[in-house]
């Protein structure tokens, strides 16, 4: 049976983009373009997941989320927002969303997060706030990274790059995936921006360590994992 998704999004272009993409993945998508209608649909409890924009007319996304959780409805919620500061993300997660994705986003990342949320089953689960590989730990809320006892200071783009690699650990990630997922580019700019950032990140993560974690996969891309 097709998974049933409720999309609550007032921006017509964004909504069309998501509905089309999820439809191509075989999902059934209902769309509401304001908070009140979205809450009305969401309260029937018949959805596998909800994609909820934070800034909505009529009733904002945080109020919709609060009403759902207060009503005992634990359908997994992926919140979308242009507000990407740490405090904004923390507010969204602590209010009860299962994940938080900032705009603009790549559809591939939205789909990956949605599928992960669906696999977890949502109800009663905790939002992912920490990622790890071996002795490398990333706290998504405090935005702190440590390898063993060593604290690692990352620039914002390096942090996003490492988060992407950790979310795909032990998988080969291509340059196209990185351009979309980390730089929000949907074209190849023809520069060495990825190589420069990966090289810088690798120095911070692996220099002086017995086991390297960031590997180059010749002709394909990169992989973060324990095995070389």
Short mmCIF file of C-alpha atoms in Angstrom, two decimals, residues 52-218:
data_model
loop_
_atom_site.label_atom_id
_atom_site.label_comp_id
_atom_site.label_asym_id
_atom_site.label_seq_id
_atom_site.Cartn_x
_atom_site.Cartn_y
_atom_site.Cartn_z
CA UNK A 52 4.82 20.88 7.80
CA UNK A 53 5.95 24.36 6.83
CA UNK A 54 6.69 26.51 9.85
CA UNK A 55 5.40 29.83 8.52
CA UNK A 56 1.81 29.39 7.37
CA UNK A 57 -1.23 31.66 6.97
CA UNK A 58 -4.13 31.20 9.34
CA UNK A 59 -2.25 29.14 11.91
CA UNK A 60 1.51 28.85 11.95
CA UNK A 61 3.34 25.55 11.83
CA UNK A 62 4.43 25.62 15.46
CA UNK A 63 0.83 26.06 16.58
CA UNK A 64 -0.29 23.21 14.31
CA UNK A 65 2.42 20.98 15.73
CA UNK A 66 1.55 21.93 19.29
CA UNK A 67 -2.14 21.18 18.70
CA UNK A 68 -1.32 17.78 17.21
CA UNK A 69 0.92 16.71 20.05
CA UNK A 70 -1.45 18.09 22.70
CA UNK A 71 -4.19 16.02 21.07
CA UNK A 72 -2.15 12.85 21.37
CA UNK A 73 -1.46 12.59 17.64
CA UNK A 74 2.07 11.30 17.14
CA UNK A 75 2.24 11.12 13.37
CA UNK A 76 5.90 11.82 12.45
CA UNK A 77 6.43 15.44 11.39
CA UNK A 78 9.18 16.84 9.20
CA UNK A 79 9.24 20.60 9.65
CA UNK A 80 10.32 22.88 6.83
CA UNK A 81 11.49 26.41 7.50
CA UNK A 82 13.59 29.24 6.16
CA UNK A 83 14.59 29.83 9.79
CA UNK A 84 17.79 27.85 10.12
CA UNK A 85 19.47 29.26 13.24
CA UNK A 86 20.32 26.85 16.04
CA UNK A 87 17.61 28.30 18.29
CA UNK A 88 15.02 27.87 15.54
CA UNK A 89 15.92 24.24 14.93
CA UNK A 90 15.97 23.49 18.64
CA UNK A 91 12.55 25.11 19.06
CA UNK A 92 11.13 23.00 16.24
CA UNK A 93 12.54 19.75 17.55
CA UNK A 94 11.66 20.34 21.18
CA UNK A 95 8.11 21.30 20.17
CA UNK A 96 7.66 17.79 18.86
CA UNK A 97 8.81 17.61 15.25
CA UNK A 98 10.76 14.49 14.34
CA UNK A 99 13.11 16.30 11.97
CA UNK A 100 13.80 19.82 10.77
CA UNK A 101 14.93 20.83 7.30
CA UNK A 102 15.86 24.38 6.33
CA UNK A 103 14.93 26.01 3.05
CA UNK A 104 16.17 26.01 0.37
CA UNK A 105 16.63 22.25 0.33
CA UNK A 106 17.44 19.55 -2.19
CA UNK A 107 14.57 17.18 -2.87
CA UNK A 108 16.93 14.22 -2.49
CA UNK A 109 17.64 15.26 1.10
CA UNK A 110 13.96 15.80 1.92
CA UNK A 111 13.17 12.36 0.52
CA UNK A 112 16.01 10.71 2.45
CA UNK A 113 14.89 12.29 5.72
CA UNK A 114 11.26 11.42 5.08
CA UNK A 115 12.09 7.79 4.36
CA UNK A 116 14.23 7.59 7.48
CA UNK A 117 11.38 9.00 9.53
CA UNK A 118 8.95 6.51 8.02
CA UNK A 119 11.31 3.61 8.79
CA UNK A 120 11.53 4.69 12.40
CA UNK A 121 7.76 4.59 12.55
CA UNK A 122 7.62 7.93 14.24
CA UNK A 123 5.40 7.23 17.19
CA UNK A 124 7.25 7.50 20.43
CA UNK A 125 10.66 7.89 18.77
CA UNK A 126 13.17 10.58 19.52
CA UNK A 127 14.42 13.08 16.97
CA UNK A 128 17.94 12.42 15.73
CA UNK A 129 20.14 14.95 17.47
CA UNK A 130 23.46 13.08 17.47
CA UNK A 131 25.44 11.34 14.76
CA UNK A 132 28.53 9.19 15.15
CA UNK A 133 31.05 7.02 13.35
CA UNK A 134 33.61 5.21 15.47
CA UNK A 135 35.02 7.74 17.92
CA UNK A 136 33.73 10.69 15.90
CA UNK A 137 30.67 12.33 17.47
CA UNK A 138 28.50 15.20 16.24
CA UNK A 139 25.86 16.92 18.37
CA UNK A 140 23.40 18.59 16.02
CA UNK A 141 21.85 20.77 18.69
CA UNK A 142 24.96 22.18 20.32
CA UNK A 143 26.79 21.95 16.97
CA UNK A 144 29.82 20.42 18.67
CA UNK A 145 32.07 17.84 17.08
CA UNK A 146 34.55 15.62 18.90
CA UNK A 147 36.86 12.85 17.89
CA UNK A 148 37.62 10.90 21.04
CA UNK A 149 38.36 13.59 23.61
CA UNK A 150 39.52 16.07 20.97
CA UNK A 151 37.15 18.93 20.19
CA UNK A 152 37.04 19.88 16.52
CA UNK A 153 36.21 23.41 15.41
CA UNK A 154 34.37 23.47 12.07
CA UNK A 155 33.23 26.29 9.83
CA UNK A 156 29.49 26.22 8.98
CA UNK A 157 30.01 24.64 5.55
CA UNK A 158 32.40 22.06 6.99
CA UNK A 159 29.83 21.20 9.64
CA UNK A 160 27.15 20.71 7.01
CA UNK A 161 29.51 18.60 4.89
CA UNK A 162 30.38 16.36 7.82
CA UNK A 163 26.71 16.05 8.82
CA UNK A 164 25.88 14.91 5.29
CA UNK A 165 28.69 12.36 5.30
CA UNK A 166 27.63 11.04 8.72
CA UNK A 167 24.03 10.69 7.59
CA UNK A 168 25.36 8.56 4.73
CA UNK A 169 28.13 6.79 6.60
CA UNK A 170 29.53 3.65 4.97
CA UNK A 171 27.92 4.80 1.70
CA UNK A 172 29.62 6.30 -1.33
CA UNK A 173 28.46 9.88 -1.83
CA UNK A 174 28.96 11.35 -5.27
CA UNK A 175 29.96 14.90 -6.14
CA UNK A 176 26.41 15.49 -7.40
CA UNK A 177 24.96 14.37 -4.08
CA UNK A 178 27.32 16.71 -2.23
CA UNK A 179 26.57 19.64 -4.52
CA UNK A 180 22.83 19.18 -3.92
CA UNK A 181 22.93 18.20 -0.27
CA UNK A 182 25.60 20.55 1.05
CA UNK A 183 25.82 23.46 -1.40
CA UNK A 184 22.22 23.45 -2.67
CA UNK A 185 23.58 23.48 -6.22
CA UNK A 186 21.52 21.68 -8.83
CA UNK A 187 24.23 22.05 -11.44
CA UNK A 188 27.98 21.48 -11.54
CA UNK A 189 29.71 24.85 -11.08
CA UNK A 190 32.86 23.36 -12.56
CA UNK A 191 35.05 24.32 -9.62
CA UNK A 192 37.09 22.34 -7.12
CA UNK A 193 34.98 23.61 -4.20
CA UNK A 194 34.17 20.08 -3.04
CA UNK A 195 37.78 18.90 -3.13
CA UNK A 196 38.94 21.94 -1.18
CA UNK A 197 36.36 21.50 1.57
CA UNK A 198 36.77 17.73 1.82
CA UNK A 199 40.55 18.16 2.03
CA UNK A 200 40.19 20.75 4.80
CA UNK A 201 37.66 18.62 6.67
CA UNK A 202 39.84 15.53 6.34
CA UNK A 203 42.77 17.35 7.92
CA UNK A 204 40.63 18.35 10.89
CA UNK A 205 39.07 14.92 11.33
CA UNK A 206 41.85 12.49 10.44
CA UNK A 207 45.25 14.17 10.93
CA UNK A 208 47.09 12.49 13.78
CA UNK A 209 44.52 9.71 14.08
CA UNK A 210 45.38 6.03 13.74
CA UNK A 211 42.20 5.20 11.78
CA UNK A 212 41.20 7.58 8.95
CA UNK A 213 37.45 8.02 8.49
CA UNK A 214 37.13 10.04 5.27
CA UNK A 215 38.04 8.05 2.19
CA UNK A 216 38.27 8.96 -1.48
CA UNK A 217 36.53 6.48 -3.75
CA UNK A 218 38.32 6.84 -7.05
#
